């Protein structure tokens, strides 16, 4: 986890919270999936910058993206030591704005098993920011791709009912410290804490989120038990084998466990 998330508030709201200069026209997105371009806030010359990056971290040493696993989450506990993420943790920390994310919970076994989708959001519907790491990948043909993955850690009490991992959601008072390239890895690591118990609420939703093509408000509609038999025909997303594919089993957390 997390394998899907949302940014539905207007660009003005993002600009106000994250205090970057430009006001890009980023449309509402209700079902952002891996490998898609996502908004990122980073420091550039000491100034906060809004930029789009590919959600799927690619270390600089990778030669063939098609043979590299899709890394959308990085374990906060080990990111400082892993060769794939160590340099980014030291010098390329960033923020991924969001106002909701999704997680799936499997119940039952065998043919009787079901995947239930849940939306996690702030009760006031406000924005928040995932801690994240970015890297610019240089392809053999000379082109460049800016890539990013969010950082996760142990789940809080609310999230633990669904999954044992949770995205790290930074306190706004910690944005400067997380972005500061002068902060040591140990100092940055102290910011990687589970969300407070009152930060998020959990809402069971329907199956529309299972399909990447669904990207409107219907994705976040609460689960309707009366419509469950018809809705159950919509399967959970199929697993993706390669980073180039945007559809991925949301239960596969894309953990950054490389080396």
PDB file of C-alpha atoms in Angstrom, residues 22-222:
ATOM      1  CA  UNK A  22       3.088  29.036  -9.632  1.00  0.00           C
ATOM      2  CA  UNK A  23      -0.549  27.955  -9.887  1.00  0.00           C
ATOM      3  CA  UNK A  24      -0.684  25.010 -12.309  1.00  0.00           C
ATOM      4  CA  UNK A  25      -4.011  23.835 -13.653  1.00  0.00           C
ATOM      5  CA  UNK A  26      -4.111  20.310 -12.189  1.00  0.00           C
ATOM      6  CA  UNK A  27      -7.616  18.867 -12.670  1.00  0.00           C
ATOM      7  CA  UNK A  28      -9.453  16.922  -9.961  1.00  0.00           C
ATOM      8  CA  UNK A  29      -8.298  13.297  -9.857  1.00  0.00           C
ATOM      9  CA  UNK A  30     -10.284  10.702  -7.946  1.00  0.00           C
ATOM     10  CA  UNK A  31      -8.365   7.569  -8.876  1.00  0.00           C
ATOM     11  CA  UNK A  32      -4.655   8.211  -9.385  1.00  0.00           C
ATOM     12  CA  UNK A  33      -2.786   5.023 -10.276  1.00  0.00           C
ATOM     13  CA  UNK A  34       0.875   3.984 -10.476  1.00  0.00           C
ATOM     14  CA  UNK A  35       2.947   5.139 -13.482  1.00  0.00           C
ATOM     15  CA  UNK A  36       0.680   8.167 -13.981  1.00  0.00           C
ATOM     16  CA  UNK A  37       1.996  11.756 -13.609  1.00  0.00           C
ATOM     17  CA  UNK A  38       1.381  13.050 -10.081  1.00  0.00           C
ATOM     18  CA  UNK A  39       1.909  16.431  -8.389  1.00  0.00           C
ATOM     19  CA  UNK A  40       5.020  16.752  -6.276  1.00  0.00           C
ATOM     20  CA  UNK A  41       6.308  19.652  -4.167  1.00  0.00           C
ATOM     21  CA  UNK A  42      10.093  19.870  -3.832  1.00  0.00           C
ATOM     22  CA  UNK A  43      12.754  22.468  -3.168  1.00  0.00           C
ATOM     23  CA  UNK A  44      14.465  24.010  -6.182  1.00  0.00           C
ATOM     24  CA  UNK A  45      17.119  26.593  -5.394  1.00  0.00           C
ATOM     25  CA  UNK A  46      15.697  26.923  -1.892  1.00  0.00           C
ATOM     26  CA  UNK A  47      12.175  27.677  -3.209  1.00  0.00           C
ATOM     27  CA  UNK A  48       9.224  25.299  -3.186  1.00  0.00           C
ATOM     28  CA  UNK A  49       8.318  24.103  -6.661  1.00  0.00           C
ATOM     29  CA  UNK A  50       5.271  22.275  -8.036  1.00  0.00           C
ATOM     30  CA  UNK A  51       6.210  19.621 -10.586  1.00  0.00           C
ATOM     31  CA  UNK A  52       4.667  16.531 -12.149  1.00  0.00           C
ATOM     32  CA  UNK A  53       6.524  13.236 -11.766  1.00  0.00           C
ATOM     33  CA  UNK A  54       5.925   9.621 -12.691  1.00  0.00           C
ATOM     34  CA  UNK A  55       4.561   7.652  -9.735  1.00  0.00           C
ATOM     35  CA  UNK A  56       7.021   4.792  -9.726  1.00  0.00           C
ATOM     36  CA  UNK A  57      10.549   5.358  -8.443  1.00  0.00           C
ATOM     37  CA  UNK A  58      13.431   4.400 -10.764  1.00  0.00           C
ATOM     38  CA  UNK A  59      16.964   4.463  -9.302  1.00  0.00           C
ATOM     39  CA  UNK A  60      19.596   6.074 -11.472  1.00  0.00           C
ATOM     40  CA  UNK A  61      21.472   2.811 -12.086  1.00  0.00           C
ATOM     41  CA  UNK A  62      18.527   1.077 -13.810  1.00  0.00           C
ATOM     42  CA  UNK A  63      19.206   0.297 -17.490  1.00  0.00           C
ATOM     43  CA  UNK A  64      15.880  -1.150 -18.605  1.00  0.00           C
ATOM     44  CA  UNK A  65      12.694   0.230 -17.056  1.00  0.00           C
ATOM     45  CA  UNK A  66      10.604  -2.586 -18.519  1.00  0.00           C
ATOM     46  CA  UNK A  67      12.491  -5.182 -16.482  1.00  0.00           C
ATOM     47  CA  UNK A  68      12.479  -3.154 -13.268  1.00  0.00           C
ATOM     48  CA  UNK A  69       9.755  -3.738 -10.644  1.00  0.00           C
ATOM     49  CA  UNK A  70       7.214  -1.032  -9.989  1.00  0.00           C
ATOM     50  CA  UNK A  71       8.240   0.826  -6.811  1.00  0.00           C
ATOM     51  CA  UNK A  72       5.454   3.112  -5.598  1.00  0.00           C
ATOM     52  CA  UNK A  73       6.078   2.740  -1.837  1.00  0.00           C
ATOM     53  CA  UNK A  74       9.366   2.893   0.073  1.00  0.00           C
ATOM     54  CA  UNK A  75       9.725   1.520   3.598  1.00  0.00           C
ATOM     55  CA  UNK A  76      10.709   4.379   5.858  1.00  0.00           C
ATOM     56  CA  UNK A  77      12.531   2.110   8.284  1.00  0.00           C
ATOM     57  CA  UNK A  78      15.113   1.021   5.695  1.00  0.00           C
ATOM     58  CA  UNK A  79      15.215   3.816   3.097  1.00  0.00           C
ATOM     59  CA  UNK A  80      18.341   5.344   4.652  1.00  0.00           C
ATOM     60  CA  UNK A  81      20.340   2.152   4.176  1.00  0.00           C
ATOM     61  CA  UNK A  82      19.016   0.716   0.893  1.00  0.00           C
ATOM     62  CA  UNK A  83      21.349   1.573  -2.012  1.00  0.00           C
ATOM     63  CA  UNK A  84      18.346   2.176  -4.276  1.00  0.00           C
ATOM     64  CA  UNK A  85      16.924   4.931  -2.064  1.00  0.00           C
ATOM     65  CA  UNK A  86      19.787   6.119   0.129  1.00  0.00           C
ATOM     66  CA  UNK A  87      20.866   9.067  -2.043  1.00  0.00           C
ATOM     67  CA  UNK A  88      17.276  10.218  -2.535  1.00  0.00           C
ATOM     68  CA  UNK A  89      16.644  10.024   1.201  1.00  0.00           C
ATOM     69  CA  UNK A  90      19.649  12.277   1.778  1.00  0.00           C
ATOM     70  CA  UNK A  91      19.115  14.832  -1.005  1.00  0.00           C
ATOM     71  CA  UNK A  92      15.777  14.386  -2.766  1.00  0.00           C
ATOM     72  CA  UNK A  93      12.955  14.355  -0.234  1.00  0.00           C
ATOM     73  CA  UNK A  94       9.639  15.809  -1.387  1.00  0.00           C
ATOM     74  CA  UNK A  95       5.906  16.037  -0.680  1.00  0.00           C
ATOM     75  CA  UNK A  96       3.062  14.317  -2.524  1.00  0.00           C
ATOM     76  CA  UNK A  97      -0.182  16.293  -2.014  1.00  0.00           C
ATOM     77  CA  UNK A  98      -3.376  14.274  -1.527  1.00  0.00           C
ATOM     78  CA  UNK A  99      -6.836  14.539  -0.021  1.00  0.00           C
ATOM     79  CA  UNK A 100      -7.633  10.837   0.107  1.00  0.00           C
ATOM     80  CA  UNK A 101      -6.189   7.388  -0.485  1.00  0.00           C
ATOM     81  CA  UNK A 102      -7.575   3.894  -0.891  1.00  0.00           C
ATOM     82  CA  UNK A 103      -6.878   0.509   0.614  1.00  0.00           C
ATOM     83  CA  UNK A 104      -8.397  -2.904   0.036  1.00  0.00           C
ATOM     84  CA  UNK A 105      -9.209  -5.539   2.633  1.00  0.00           C
ATOM     85  CA  UNK A 106      -9.750  -9.159   1.694  1.00  0.00           C
ATOM     86  CA  UNK A 107     -12.275 -11.196   3.660  1.00  0.00           C
ATOM     87  CA  UNK A 108     -13.068 -14.895   3.394  1.00  0.00           C
ATOM     88  CA  UNK A 109     -11.056 -17.571   1.616  1.00  0.00           C
ATOM     89  CA  UNK A 110     -10.972 -19.169  -1.815  1.00  0.00           C
ATOM     90  CA  UNK A 111     -14.023 -18.557  -3.973  1.00  0.00           C
ATOM     91  CA  UNK A 112     -15.789 -17.011  -1.009  1.00  0.00           C
ATOM     92  CA  UNK A 113     -13.183 -14.270  -0.604  1.00  0.00           C
ATOM     93  CA  UNK A 114     -14.016 -10.648  -1.386  1.00  0.00           C
ATOM     94  CA  UNK A 115     -12.034  -7.439  -1.712  1.00  0.00           C
ATOM     95  CA  UNK A 116     -13.584  -4.461   0.077  1.00  0.00           C
ATOM     96  CA  UNK A 117     -12.351  -0.989  -0.840  1.00  0.00           C
ATOM     97  CA  UNK A 118     -11.940   1.760   1.755  1.00  0.00           C
ATOM     98  CA  UNK A 119     -11.313   5.493   1.431  1.00  0.00           C
ATOM     99  CA  UNK A 120      -9.130   7.237   3.996  1.00  0.00           C
ATOM    100  CA  UNK A 121      -9.509  11.013   4.206  1.00  0.00           C
ATOM    101  CA  UNK A 122      -9.509  13.864   6.674  1.00  0.00           C
ATOM    102  CA  UNK A 123     -12.914  14.443   8.298  1.00  0.00           C
ATOM    103  CA  UNK A 124     -12.797  18.057   7.089  1.00  0.00           C
ATOM    104  CA  UNK A 125     -11.912  16.849   3.535  1.00  0.00           C
ATOM    105  CA  UNK A 126      -8.711  18.905   3.646  1.00  0.00           C
ATOM    106  CA  UNK A 127      -5.380  18.330   1.950  1.00  0.00           C
ATOM    107  CA  UNK A 128      -2.409  16.523   3.435  1.00  0.00           C
ATOM    108  CA  UNK A 129       0.995  15.417   2.179  1.00  0.00           C
ATOM    109  CA  UNK A 130       2.721  12.068   1.930  1.00  0.00           C
ATOM    110  CA  UNK A 131       6.433  12.017   2.666  1.00  0.00           C
ATOM    111  CA  UNK A 132       8.110  10.990  -0.599  1.00  0.00           C
ATOM    112  CA  UNK A 133      11.423  10.521  -2.397  1.00  0.00           C
ATOM    113  CA  UNK A 134      12.220  11.477  -5.972  1.00  0.00           C
ATOM    114  CA  UNK A 135      14.846  10.603  -8.541  1.00  0.00           C
ATOM    115  CA  UNK A 136      15.581  11.645 -12.113  1.00  0.00           C
ATOM    116  CA  UNK A 137      16.187   8.624 -14.331  1.00  0.00           C
ATOM    117  CA  UNK A 138      18.305   9.025 -17.464  1.00  0.00           C
ATOM    118  CA  UNK A 139      17.407   6.652 -20.274  1.00  0.00           C
ATOM    119  CA  UNK A 140      19.980   5.273 -22.746  1.00  0.00           C
ATOM    120  CA  UNK A 141      18.565   7.551 -25.481  1.00  0.00           C
ATOM    121  CA  UNK A 142      19.326  10.652 -23.391  1.00  0.00           C
ATOM    122  CA  UNK A 143      15.802  11.449 -22.222  1.00  0.00           C
ATOM    123  CA  UNK A 144      14.987  12.036 -18.552  1.00  0.00           C
ATOM    124  CA  UNK A 145      12.072  11.002 -16.343  1.00  0.00           C
ATOM    125  CA  UNK A 146      11.401  12.486 -12.914  1.00  0.00           C
ATOM    126  CA  UNK A 147      10.081   9.681 -10.715  1.00  0.00           C
ATOM    127  CA  UNK A 148       8.687   9.519  -7.184  1.00  0.00           C
ATOM    128  CA  UNK A 149       7.531   7.064  -4.523  1.00  0.00           C
ATOM    129  CA  UNK A 150       5.814   7.729  -1.230  1.00  0.00           C
ATOM    130  CA  UNK A 151       7.271   6.644   2.091  1.00  0.00           C
ATOM    131  CA  UNK A 152       5.302   4.386   4.394  1.00  0.00           C
ATOM    132  CA  UNK A 153       5.597   3.024   7.902  1.00  0.00           C
ATOM    133  CA  UNK A 154       3.633   1.107  10.527  1.00  0.00           C
ATOM    134  CA  UNK A 155      -0.109   1.681  10.494  1.00  0.00           C
ATOM    135  CA  UNK A 156      -1.922   3.614  13.177  1.00  0.00           C
ATOM    136  CA  UNK A 157      -4.834   2.048  15.042  1.00  0.00           C
ATOM    137  CA  UNK A 158      -7.462   2.985  12.457  1.00  0.00           C
ATOM    138  CA  UNK A 159      -5.452   1.730   9.516  1.00  0.00           C
ATOM    139  CA  UNK A 160      -4.301  -1.465  11.242  1.00  0.00           C
ATOM    140  CA  UNK A 161      -7.786  -2.936  10.865  1.00  0.00           C
ATOM    141  CA  UNK A 162      -7.176  -2.988   7.100  1.00  0.00           C
ATOM    142  CA  UNK A 163      -3.410  -3.131   6.617  1.00  0.00           C
ATOM    143  CA  UNK A 164      -0.267  -3.198   8.729  1.00  0.00           C
ATOM    144  CA  UNK A 165       1.356  -0.396   6.704  1.00  0.00           C
ATOM    145  CA  UNK A 166       0.309   3.206   6.197  1.00  0.00           C
ATOM    146  CA  UNK A 167       1.615   6.158   4.156  1.00  0.00           C
ATOM    147  CA  UNK A 168       3.614   8.621   6.220  1.00  0.00           C
ATOM    148  CA  UNK A 169       1.503  11.790   6.373  1.00  0.00           C
ATOM    149  CA  UNK A 170       3.660  14.686   7.456  1.00  0.00           C
ATOM    150  CA  UNK A 171       2.548  17.337   9.907  1.00  0.00           C
ATOM    151  CA  UNK A 172       2.503  20.684   8.034  1.00  0.00           C
ATOM    152  CA  UNK A 173       4.887  22.017  10.675  1.00  0.00           C
ATOM    153  CA  UNK A 174       7.401  19.429   9.446  1.00  0.00           C
ATOM    154  CA  UNK A 175       7.266  20.262   5.731  1.00  0.00           C
ATOM    155  CA  UNK A 176      10.290  22.550   5.867  1.00  0.00           C
ATOM    156  CA  UNK A 177      12.340  20.047   7.854  1.00  0.00           C
ATOM    157  CA  UNK A 178      11.496  17.191   5.480  1.00  0.00           C
ATOM    158  CA  UNK A 179      12.340  19.238   2.383  1.00  0.00           C
ATOM    159  CA  UNK A 180      15.521  20.733   3.828  1.00  0.00           C
ATOM    160  CA  UNK A 181      18.508  19.082   2.065  1.00  0.00           C
ATOM    161  CA  UNK A 182      20.704  20.136   4.992  1.00  0.00           C
ATOM    162  CA  UNK A 183      18.757  17.918   7.389  1.00  0.00           C
ATOM    163  CA  UNK A 184      20.614  14.697   8.147  1.00  0.00           C
ATOM    164  CA  UNK A 185      19.026  11.340   7.349  1.00  0.00           C
ATOM    165  CA  UNK A 186      18.624  10.684  11.059  1.00  0.00           C
ATOM    166  CA  UNK A 187      16.882  14.036  11.533  1.00  0.00           C
ATOM    167  CA  UNK A 188      14.576  13.369   8.594  1.00  0.00           C
ATOM    168  CA  UNK A 189      13.788   9.884   9.871  1.00  0.00           C
ATOM    169  CA  UNK A 190      12.366  11.288  13.107  1.00  0.00           C
ATOM    170  CA  UNK A 191       9.534  12.806  11.029  1.00  0.00           C
ATOM    171  CA  UNK A 192       8.363   9.403   9.778  1.00  0.00           C
ATOM    172  CA  UNK A 193       5.559   8.690  12.230  1.00  0.00           C
ATOM    173  CA  UNK A 194       2.124   7.031  11.892  1.00  0.00           C
ATOM    174  CA  UNK A 195      -0.735   9.515  11.435  1.00  0.00           C
ATOM    175  CA  UNK A 196      -2.435  10.659  14.620  1.00  0.00           C
ATOM    176  CA  UNK A 197      -5.576   8.705  15.432  1.00  0.00           C
ATOM    177  CA  UNK A 198      -7.869  11.681  14.788  1.00  0.00           C
ATOM    178  CA  UNK A 199      -6.334  12.751  11.455  1.00  0.00           C
ATOM    179  CA  UNK A 200      -8.242  10.388   9.155  1.00  0.00           C
ATOM    180  CA  UNK A 201     -11.601   8.756   8.813  1.00  0.00           C
ATOM    181  CA  UNK A 202     -12.299   5.462   7.039  1.00  0.00           C
ATOM    182  CA  UNK A 203     -15.224   5.022   4.633  1.00  0.00           C
ATOM    183  CA  UNK A 204     -16.104   1.806   2.859  1.00  0.00           C
ATOM    184  CA  UNK A 205     -16.747   2.543  -0.807  1.00  0.00           C
ATOM    185  CA  UNK A 206     -17.995   0.605  -3.826  1.00  0.00           C
ATOM    186  CA  UNK A 207     -16.090  -1.152  -6.584  1.00  0.00           C
ATOM    187  CA  UNK A 208     -15.743   1.764  -9.016  1.00  0.00           C
ATOM    188  CA  UNK A 209     -12.237   2.476  -7.689  1.00  0.00           C
ATOM    189  CA  UNK A 210     -11.095  -0.945  -8.927  1.00  0.00           C
ATOM    190  CA  UNK A 211     -10.931   0.302 -12.516  1.00  0.00           C
ATOM    191  CA  UNK A 212      -8.410   2.992 -13.431  1.00  0.00           C
ATOM    192  CA  UNK A 213     -10.721   4.371 -16.125  1.00  0.00           C
ATOM    193  CA  UNK A 214     -13.164   5.427 -13.394  1.00  0.00           C
ATOM    194  CA  UNK A 215     -11.914   8.829 -12.291  1.00  0.00           C
ATOM    195  CA  UNK A 216     -14.910  10.814 -11.106  1.00  0.00           C
ATOM    196  CA  UNK A 217     -16.804  11.464  -7.859  1.00  0.00           C
ATOM    197  CA  UNK A 218     -18.557   8.090  -8.126  1.00  0.00           C
ATOM    198  CA  UNK A 219     -15.286   6.457  -7.071  1.00  0.00           C
ATOM    199  CA  UNK A 220     -15.725   7.794  -3.539  1.00  0.00           C
ATOM    200  CA  UNK A 221     -19.416   7.037  -3.101  1.00  0.00           C
ATOM    201  CA  UNK A 222     -20.085   5.032   0.085  1.00  0.00           C
TER     202      UNK A 222
END
